[in-house]
PDB file of C-alpha atoms and ligand atoms in Angstrom:
ATOM      1  CA  MET N   1     -31.905   0.224  12.059  1.00 39.00           C
ATOM      2  CA  GLY N   2     -29.362   0.305   9.193  1.00 46.00           C
ATOM      3  CA  PRO N   3     -26.980   2.646   9.268  1.00 51.00           C
ATOM      4  CA  ALA N   4     -27.946   4.876   6.901  1.00 54.00           C
ATOM      5  CA  THR N   5     -31.377   5.427   8.818  1.00 53.00           C
ATOM      6  CA  GLN N   6     -28.773   7.809  11.288  1.00 61.00           C
ATOM      7  CA  SER N   7     -30.518  11.329  11.551  1.00 64.00           C
ATOM      8  CA  SER N   8     -26.830  12.550  10.591  1.00 74.00           C
ATOM      9  CA  TYR N   9     -26.239  10.703   7.891  1.00 74.00           C
ATOM     10  CA  VAL N  10     -26.059  11.929   4.422  1.00 81.00           C
ATOM     11  CA  THR N  11     -26.437   9.772   1.289  1.00 84.00           C
ATOM     12  CA  ALA N  12     -24.229  10.202  -2.109  1.00 69.00           C
ATOM     13  CA  LEU N  13     -26.779  13.265  -3.064  1.00 74.00           C
ATOM     14  CA  ARG N  14     -28.385  14.137   0.221  1.00 75.00           C
ATOM     15  CA  PHE N  15     -32.041  12.581  -0.952  1.00 72.00           C
ATOM     16  CA  PRO N  16     -32.087   8.719  -0.961  1.00 79.00           C
ATOM     17  CA  PHE N  17     -33.963   8.785  -4.322  1.00 73.00           C
ATOM     18  CA  LEU N  18     -31.294  10.573  -6.193  1.00 76.00           C
ATOM     19  CA  THR N  19     -28.674   7.280  -5.349  1.00 78.00           C
ATOM     20  CA  ARG N  20     -29.143   5.629  -8.464  1.00 79.00           C
ATOM     21  CA  PHE N  21     -28.365   9.613 -10.251  1.00 70.00           C
ATOM     22  CA  TYR N  22     -25.322  10.219  -8.544  1.00 65.00           C
ATOM     23  CA  ASP N  23     -22.581   8.498 -11.143  1.00 68.00           C
ATOM     24  CA  CYS N  24     -24.079  10.443 -14.111  1.00 67.00           C
ATOM     25  CA  VAL N  25     -24.458  13.836 -12.282  1.00 65.00           C
ATOM     26  CA  LEU N  26     -20.834  13.450 -11.188  1.00 67.00           C
ATOM     27  CA  ALA N  27     -19.035  12.689 -14.391  1.00 67.00           C
ATOM     28  CA  ALA N  28     -21.258  15.625 -15.657  1.00 61.00           C
ATOM     29  CA  THR N  29     -20.339  18.294 -13.441  1.00 66.00           C
ATOM     30  CA  ILE N  30     -17.053  17.587 -12.102  1.00 68.00           C
ATOM     31  CA  LYS N  31     -13.814  15.938 -13.394  1.00 75.00           C
ATOM     32  CA  GLU N  32     -14.440  13.016 -11.844  1.00 81.00           C
ATOM     33  CA  GLU N  33     -11.969  10.711 -13.987  1.00 84.00           C
ATOM     34  CA  LYS N  34      -9.709  13.088 -13.596  1.00 88.00           C
ATOM     35  CA  PHE N  35      -8.928  13.549  -9.692  1.00 88.00           C
ATOM     36  CA  LYS N  36      -9.820   9.854  -9.395  1.00 94.00           C
ATOM     37  CA  GLN N  37      -7.021   8.482 -10.865  1.00 94.00           C
ATOM     38  CA  LEU N  38      -4.724  11.293  -9.267  1.00 95.00           C
ATOM     39  CA  LEU N  39      -5.975   9.504  -6.210  1.00 97.00           C
ATOM     40  CA  VAL N  40      -5.626   6.298  -7.236  1.00 97.00           C
ATOM     41  CA  GLU N  41      -1.815   7.210  -8.978  1.00 96.00           C
ATOM     42  CA  GLN N  42      -1.075   9.077  -5.490  1.00 97.00           C
ATOM     43  CA  SER N  43      -2.515   6.232  -3.111  1.00 97.00           C
ATOM     44  CA  SER N  44       1.027   4.047  -4.776  1.00 96.00           C
ATOM     45  CA  ILE N  45      -0.259   0.578  -4.403  1.00 97.00           C
ATOM     46  CA  GLN N  46       1.909  -2.297  -4.097  1.00 95.00           C
ATOM     47  CA  PRO N  47       1.145  -6.012  -4.928  1.00 95.00           C
ATOM     48  CA  GLY N  48      -0.238  -7.825  -1.838  1.00 97.00           C
ATOM     49  CA  HIS N  49      -1.625  -4.609  -0.274  1.00 98.00           C
ATOM     50  CA  ARG N  50      -4.646  -4.589   1.819  1.00 98.00           C
ATOM     51  CA  VAL N  51      -6.684  -1.429   0.764  1.00 98.00           C
ATOM     52  CA  LEU N  52      -9.942   0.332   1.801  1.00 98.00           C
ATOM     53  CA  ASP N  53     -12.397   2.703   0.223  1.00 98.00           C
ATOM     54  CA  VAL N  54     -14.205   4.805   3.531  1.00 98.00           C
ATOM     55  CA  GLY N  55     -17.574   5.721   1.605  1.00 98.00           C
ATOM     56  CA  CYS N  56     -17.062   4.080  -1.361  1.00 98.00           C
ATOM     57  CA  GLY N  57     -20.670   4.555  -2.818  1.00 96.00           C
ATOM     58  CA  THR N  58     -21.806   3.220  -6.145  1.00 96.00           C
ATOM     59  CA  ALA N  59     -17.701   1.972  -6.701  1.00 97.00           C
ATOM     60  CA  THR N  60     -16.680   3.482  -9.160  1.00 96.00           C
ATOM     61  CA  LEU N  61     -13.202   4.730  -7.652  1.00 97.00           C
ATOM     62  CA  THR N  62     -13.222   1.087  -5.802  1.00 98.00           C
ATOM     63  CA  LEU N  63     -13.265  -0.311  -9.356  1.00 97.00           C
ATOM     64  CA  MET N  64     -10.294   1.988 -10.595  1.00 97.00           C
ATOM     65  CA  LEU N  65      -8.532   0.693  -7.446  1.00 98.00           C
ATOM     66  CA  ALA N  66      -8.565  -2.797  -8.422  1.00 97.00           C
ATOM     67  CA  ARG N  67      -8.108  -2.527 -12.168  1.00 96.00           C
ATOM     68  CA  HIS N  68      -4.700  -0.318 -11.037  1.00 95.00           C
ATOM     69  CA  ALA N  69      -3.473  -2.826  -8.738  1.00 95.00           C
ATOM     70  CA  PRO N  70      -4.853  -6.316  -9.122  1.00 93.00           C
ATOM     71  CA  GLN N  71      -2.579  -7.979  -6.817  1.00 95.00           C
ATOM     72  CA  ALA N  72      -4.246  -5.762  -4.025  1.00 97.00           C
ATOM     73  CA  GLU N  73      -6.637  -6.923  -2.007  1.00 98.00           C
ATOM     74  CA  VAL N  74      -9.550  -4.229  -2.008  1.00 98.00           C
ATOM     75  CA  PHE N  75     -12.391  -3.593  -0.042  1.00 98.00           C
ATOM     76  CA  GLY N  76     -15.168  -1.151  -0.081  1.00 98.00           C
ATOM     77  CA  LEU N  77     -17.125  -0.060   2.982  1.00 98.00           C
ATOM     78  CA  ASP N  78     -20.202   2.094   3.192  1.00 98.00           C
ATOM     79  CA  GLY N  79     -23.315   2.660   5.202  1.00 97.00           C
ATOM     80  CA  ASP N  80     -25.897   2.975   2.262  1.00 96.00           C
ATOM     81  CA  ALA N  81     -27.495  -0.371   1.158  1.00 96.00           C
ATOM     82  CA  ASP N  82     -28.957   1.692  -2.058  1.00 95.00           C
ATOM     83  CA  ALA N  83     -25.340   2.808  -3.133  1.00 96.00           C
ATOM     84  CA  LEU N  84     -23.923  -0.605  -2.303  1.00 98.00           C
ATOM     85  CA  ALA N  85     -26.621  -2.241  -4.715  1.00 97.00           C
ATOM     86  CA  ILE N  86     -25.210  -0.282  -7.442  1.00 96.00           C
ATOM     87  CA  ALA N  87     -21.618  -1.045  -6.464  1.00 97.00           C
ATOM     88  CA  ARG N  88     -22.489  -4.718  -6.171  1.00 98.00           C
ATOM     89  CA  LYS N  89     -23.910  -4.314 -10.100  1.00 97.00           C
ATOM     90  CA  LYS N  90     -20.780  -2.850 -11.361  1.00 97.00           C
ATOM     91  CA  ILE N  91     -18.069  -4.954  -9.195  1.00 97.00           C
ATOM     92  CA  ALA N  92     -19.999  -8.186 -11.072  1.00 97.00           C
ATOM     93  CA  ASP N  93     -20.450  -6.528 -14.275  1.00 97.00           C
ATOM     94  CA  ALA N  94     -16.475  -5.995 -14.220  1.00 96.00           C
ATOM     95  CA  GLY N  95     -15.653  -9.164 -13.105  1.00 96.00           C
ATOM     96  CA  ALA N  96     -13.669  -7.477 -10.405  1.00 95.00           C
ATOM     97  CA  GLN N  97     -12.633  -8.822  -6.924  1.00 94.00           C
ATOM     98  CA  VAL N  98     -13.578  -6.413  -4.566  1.00 98.00           C
ATOM     99  CA  THR N  99     -15.202  -7.214  -0.859  1.00 98.00           C
ATOM    100  CA  LEU N 100     -17.688  -4.847   0.018  1.00 98.00           C
ATOM    101  CA  VAL N 101     -18.908  -3.961   3.594  1.00 98.00           C
ATOM    102  CA  GLN N 102     -22.160  -2.074   5.129  1.00 98.00           C
ATOM    103  CA  ALA N 103     -21.038  -0.234   7.982  1.00 97.00           C
ATOM    104  CA  LEU N 104     -20.316   3.353   9.378  1.00 97.00           C
ATOM    105  CA  ALA N 105     -17.277   4.531   8.607  1.00 97.00           C
ATOM    106  CA  PHE N 106     -16.256   5.333  12.172  1.00 97.00           C
ATOM    107  CA  GLU N 107     -17.333   1.673  13.020  1.00 96.00           C
ATOM    108  CA  ALA N 108     -15.620  -0.304  10.277  1.00 97.00           C
ATOM    109  CA  PRO N 109     -15.379  -3.594  11.186  1.00 97.00           C
ATOM    110  CA  PHE N 110     -11.864  -4.509  10.665  1.00 98.00           C
ATOM    111  CA  GLU N 111      -8.805  -5.591  12.967  1.00 98.00           C
ATOM    112  CA  ALA N 112      -6.375  -2.232  13.844  1.00 98.00           C
ATOM    113  CA  GLY N 113      -3.167  -2.545  11.561  1.00 98.00           C
ATOM    114  CA  SER N 114      -5.093  -4.280   9.047  1.00 98.00           C
ATOM    115  CA  PHE N 115      -4.497  -2.139   5.897  1.00 98.00           C
ATOM    116  CA  ASP N 116      -1.806  -0.786   4.125  1.00 98.00           C
ATOM    117  CA  ARG N 117      -4.028   2.151   2.363  1.00 98.00           C
ATOM    118  CA  ILE N 118      -6.783   3.746   2.900  1.00 98.00           C
ATOM    119  CA  VAL N 119      -8.408   5.971   0.249  1.00 98.00           C
ATOM    120  CA  SER N 120     -11.688   8.197   0.353  1.00 98.00           C
ATOM    121  CA  SER N 121     -13.388  10.358  -2.255  1.00 97.00           C
ATOM    122  CA  LEU N 122     -16.010  12.998  -1.158  1.00 95.00           C
ATOM    123  CA  VAL N 123     -17.131  11.316   1.796  1.00 97.00           C
ATOM    124  CA  PHE N 124     -15.601  13.655   4.890  1.00 97.00           C
ATOM    125  CA  HIS N 125     -17.866  16.944   3.513  1.00 95.00           C
ATOM    126  CA  HIS N 126     -20.537  14.016   4.536  1.00 95.00           C
ATOM    127  CA  LEU N 127     -19.545  14.094   8.280  1.00 96.00           C
ATOM    128  CA  THR N 128     -20.084  16.331  11.322  1.00 96.00           C
ATOM    129  CA  ARG N 129     -16.726  17.528  13.028  1.00 96.00           C
ATOM    130  CA  GLU N 130     -17.105  14.828  15.768  1.00 97.00           C
ATOM    131  CA  GLN N 131     -17.945  12.197  12.343  1.00 97.00           C
ATOM    132  CA  LYS N 132     -14.697  13.485  10.795  1.00 97.00           C
ATOM    133  CA  LYS N 133     -12.990  12.778  13.934  1.00 98.00           C
ATOM    134  CA  GLN N 134     -13.822   9.518  14.936  1.00 98.00           C
ATOM    135  CA  THR N 135     -13.504   8.417  11.256  1.00 98.00           C
ATOM    136  CA  LEU N 136     -10.002   9.551  10.880  1.00 98.00           C
ATOM    137  CA  ASP N 137      -9.111   8.379  14.264  1.00 98.00           C
ATOM    138  CA  LYS N 138     -10.533   4.650  13.109  1.00 98.00           C
ATOM    139  CA  CYS N 139      -8.651   4.887   9.893  1.00 98.00           C
ATOM    140  CA  ARG N 140      -5.251   5.673  12.241  1.00 98.00           C
ATOM    141  CA  GLU N 141      -6.095   2.505  14.257  1.00 98.00           C
ATOM    142  CA  LEU N 142      -6.846   0.576  11.012  1.00 98.00           C
ATOM    143  CA  LEU N 143      -3.608   1.367   8.885  1.00 98.00           C
ATOM    144  CA  SER N 144      -0.754  -0.983   9.770  1.00 98.00           C
ATOM    145  CA  LYS N 145       2.587   1.231  10.493  1.00 98.00           C
ATOM    146  CA  GLY N 146       4.166   3.621   7.566  1.00 98.00           C
ATOM    147  CA  GLY N 147       0.429   2.857   6.345  1.00 98.00           C
ATOM    148  CA  GLU N 148      -0.930   5.589   4.001  1.00 98.00           C
ATOM    149  CA  LEU N 149      -4.144   7.782   4.476  1.00 98.00           C
ATOM    150  CA  HIS N 150      -4.978   9.487   0.662  1.00 98.00           C
ATOM    151  CA  ILE N 151      -8.437  11.732   0.526  1.00 98.00           C
ATOM    152  CA  ALA N 152      -9.974  13.424  -1.906  1.00 97.00           C
ATOM    153  CA  ASP N 153     -12.723  15.952  -0.877  1.00 96.00           C
ATOM    154  CA  TRP N 154     -14.114  19.881  -0.955  1.00 95.00           C
ATOM    155  CA  GLY N 155     -11.096  22.011   0.091  1.00 96.00           C
ATOM    156  CA  ARG N 156     -10.343  25.470   1.170  1.00 94.00           C
ATOM    157  CA  ALA N 157     -11.781  27.549  -1.457  1.00 92.00           C
ATOM    158  CA  GLN N 158      -8.933  28.956  -3.787  1.00 88.00           C
ATOM    159  CA  ASN N 159     -10.413  32.538  -4.400  1.00 91.00           C
ATOM    160  CA  LEU N 160     -14.136  34.035  -3.913  1.00 92.00           C
ATOM    161  CA  LEU N 161     -15.329  32.362  -6.940  1.00 91.00           C
ATOM    162  CA  MET N 162     -14.784  28.607  -5.720  1.00 89.00           C
ATOM    163  CA  ARG N 163     -16.121  29.945  -2.620  1.00 92.00           C
ATOM    164  CA  THR N 164     -19.357  30.981  -4.260  1.00 91.00           C
ATOM    165  CA  ALA N 165     -19.213  28.251  -6.449  1.00 87.00           C
ATOM    166  CA  PHE N 166     -19.091  25.917  -3.191  1.00 89.00           C
ATOM    167  CA  LEU N 167     -22.320  27.415  -1.690  1.00 92.00           C
ATOM    168  CA  GLY N 168     -24.443  24.697  -4.327  1.00 88.00           C
ATOM    169  CA  VAL N 169     -22.717  21.565  -2.529  1.00 88.00           C
ATOM    170  CA  GLN N 170     -23.453  23.684   0.901  1.00 90.00           C
ATOM    171  CA  LEU N 171     -27.207  23.656  -0.374  1.00 91.00           C
ATOM    172  CA  LEU N 172     -27.458  20.436  -1.133  1.00 86.00           C
ATOM    173  CA  ASP N 173     -25.376  18.512   1.724  1.00 86.00           C
ATOM    174  CA  GLY N 174     -26.114  20.889   4.299  1.00 89.00           C
ATOM    175  CA  PHE N 175     -23.566  23.715   5.897  1.00 91.00           C
ATOM    176  CA  GLU N 176     -22.936  21.730   9.226  1.00 91.00           C
ATOM    177  CA  THR N 177     -20.848  18.865   7.414  1.00 92.00           C
ATOM    178  CA  THR N 178     -19.301  21.003   4.854  1.00 93.00           C
ATOM    179  CA  THR N 179     -18.154  24.210   6.591  1.00 94.00           C
ATOM    180  CA  ASP N 180     -14.818  22.661   8.198  1.00 94.00           C
ATOM    181  CA  ASN N 181     -14.056  21.493   4.517  1.00 94.00           C
ATOM    182  CA  VAL N 182     -14.240  24.999   2.802  1.00 93.00           C
ATOM    183  CA  ARG N 183     -12.312  26.359   5.355  1.00 93.00           C
ATOM    184  CA  GLY N 184      -9.312  24.098   5.161  1.00 95.00           C
ATOM    185  CA  VAL N 185      -9.631  22.569   8.558  1.00 96.00           C
ATOM    186  CA  LEU N 186      -9.485  18.727   7.337  1.00 97.00           C
ATOM    187  CA  PRO N 187      -5.486  18.978   7.274  1.00 98.00           C
ATOM    188  CA  ARG N 188      -5.620  19.768  11.154  1.00 98.00           C
ATOM    189  CA  LEU N 189      -7.846  17.510  12.081  1.00 98.00           C
ATOM    190  CA  ILE N 190      -6.163  14.412   9.959  1.00 98.00           C
ATOM    191  CA  GLU N 191      -3.002  15.606  12.449  1.00 98.00           C
ATOM    192  CA  GLN N 192      -4.857  15.891  15.660  1.00 98.00           C
ATOM    193  CA  ALA N 193      -5.987  12.114  14.807  1.00 98.00           C
ATOM    194  CA  GLY N 194      -1.793  11.459  14.836  1.00 98.00           C
ATOM    195  CA  PHE N 195      -1.018  11.267  11.509  1.00 98.00           C
ATOM    196  CA  GLU N 196       2.575  12.393  10.103  1.00 98.00           C
ATOM    197  CA  SER N 197       3.869  14.311   6.899  1.00 98.00           C
ATOM    198  CA  VAL N 198       0.126  15.630   6.509  1.00 98.00           C
ATOM    199  CA  GLN N 199      -0.188  17.238   2.648  1.00 97.00           C
ATOM    200  CA  GLU N 200      -2.191  18.666   0.484  1.00 97.00           C
ATOM    201  CA  THR N 201      -0.992  17.374  -2.424  1.00 97.00           C
ATOM    202  CA  ARG N 202      -3.195  18.754  -5.098  1.00 95.00           C
ATOM    203  CA  ARG N 203      -5.723  21.570  -5.599  1.00 94.00           C
ATOM    204  CA  GLU N 204      -8.491  21.592  -8.557  1.00 89.00           C
ATOM    205  CA  ALA N 205     -10.792  24.215  -9.606  1.00 90.00           C
ATOM    206  CA  THR N 206     -14.699  22.712 -10.501  1.00 89.00           C
ATOM    207  CA  ILE N 207     -17.881  23.947 -11.242  1.00 87.00           C
ATOM    208  CA  PHE N 208     -18.740  23.036  -6.949  1.00 90.00           C
ATOM    209  CA  GLY N 209     -15.315  24.458  -5.857  1.00 92.00           C
ATOM    210  CA  THR N 210     -12.390  23.453  -4.844  1.00 93.00           C
ATOM    211  CA  LEU N 211     -11.268  19.972  -4.631  1.00 94.00           C
ATOM    212  CA  SER N 212      -8.285  19.043  -2.487  1.00 96.00           C
ATOM    213  CA  LEU N 213      -6.087  15.683  -2.888  1.00 97.00           C
ATOM    214  CA  TYR N 214      -4.591  14.857   0.718  1.00 98.00           C
ATOM    215  CA  ARG N 215      -1.952  12.639   1.961  1.00 98.00           C
ATOM    216  CA  ALA N 216      -0.931  11.361   5.708  1.00 98.00           C
ATOM    217  CA  VAL N 217       0.995   8.506   7.277  1.00 98.00           C
ATOM    218  CA  ALA N 218       0.315   6.473  10.055  1.00 98.00           C
ATOM    219  CA  PRO N 219       2.998   6.492  12.214  1.00 97.00           C
TER     220      PRO N 219
HETATM  221  C1  SAM M 301     -21.009  11.697  -2.363  1.00 85.28           C
HETATM  222  S1  SAM M 301     -20.434  10.040  -1.764  1.00 85.28           S
HETATM  223  C2  SAM M 301     -19.217   9.330  -2.632  1.00 85.28           C
HETATM  224  C3  SAM M 301     -19.112   8.126  -3.397  1.00 85.28           C
HETATM  225  C4  SAM M 301     -17.668   7.582  -3.645  1.00 85.28           C
HETATM  226  N1  SAM M 301     -16.447   7.653  -2.232  1.00 85.28           N
HETATM  227  C5  SAM M 301     -17.051   8.550  -4.932  1.00 85.28           C
HETATM  228  O1  SAM M 301     -16.712   9.245  -4.549  1.00 85.28           O
HETATM  229  O2  SAM M 301     -18.352   8.652  -5.538  1.00 85.28           O
HETATM  230  C6  SAM M 301     -20.946   9.911  -0.196  1.00 85.28           C
HETATM  231  C7  SAM M 301     -20.643   8.260   0.308  1.00 85.28           C
HETATM  232  O3  SAM M 301     -20.303   8.813   1.522  1.00 85.28           O
HETATM  233  C8  SAM M 301     -21.334   7.416   1.777  1.00 85.28           C
HETATM  234  N2  SAM M 301     -21.188   7.831   3.335  1.00 85.28           N
HETATM  235  C9  SAM M 301     -21.527   9.087   3.881  1.00 85.28           C
HETATM  236  N3  SAM M 301     -21.449   8.945   5.489  1.00 85.28           N
HETATM  237  C10 SAM M 301     -20.909   7.838   5.852  1.00 85.28           C
HETATM  238  C11 SAM M 301     -20.866   7.135   7.208  1.00 85.28           C
HETATM  239  N4  SAM M 301     -21.105   7.753   7.998  1.00 85.28           N
HETATM  240  N5  SAM M 301     -20.626   5.952   7.095  1.00 85.28           N
HETATM  241  C12 SAM M 301     -20.000   5.371   5.808  1.00 85.28           C
HETATM  242  N6  SAM M 301     -20.672   5.938   4.252  1.00 85.28           N
HETATM  243  C13 SAM M 301     -21.258   7.217   4.727  1.00 85.28           C
HETATM  244  C14 SAM M 301     -22.479   7.794   1.586  1.00 85.28           C
HETATM  245  O4  SAM M 301     -23.350   7.150   1.915  1.00 85.28           O
HETATM  246  C15 SAM M 301     -22.383   7.859  -0.301  1.00 85.28           C
HETATM  247  O5  SAM M 301     -21.841   6.647  -0.792  1.00 85.28           O
END
């Protein structure tokens, strides 16, 4: 069985047949370009860095990382073969240098301490509490000393309007994996995985709720 066939696995828009529409839906509904650009800039990638995009999906963020830091070595990992097929085509069309790997986030097949930056966008709300912990443990293991984790995902709702708007995401992606996000639990889980200087660096109001950016450092 491929990784994406696990019973708890949530593909980009919940139902596999919708994956082909993912890029259009995202571009039309939330401030995708803006928050991904903020995440890229926040990641402060240096020439020679090894960078991993966990749950890269169709590789929009991965390509932005590769363009922003052409002298970095950029990897994208995702469990879904369909999303990776779209990613592969986009990367080839762009003539970019990105290595794609199909694997579950918490089983990422890389050597310990082999990355300087790990970046992830809109993935943690697809993971159960246990998978979130396992994935953060894996990120901690894969980062070198002083390496940084940068995450963008649904965060604690800023107000009742944002909490209500997030019900749309919860109805689509399920309550089990999304509730920790909207309750603002992610920073605590990042700390529990052994990261330091954990910060929520930014909050953006969107039509689907509050999007948060986080930054943390591997000791
Ligand atoms: C909402 S999409 C986000 C894609 C991309 N990061 C973006 O911002 O456009 C979530 C992605 O996470 C992937 N994913 C979900 N659970 C995963 C897991 N356990 N391991 C690896 N990838 C996973 C899905 O296949 C999907 O491509």
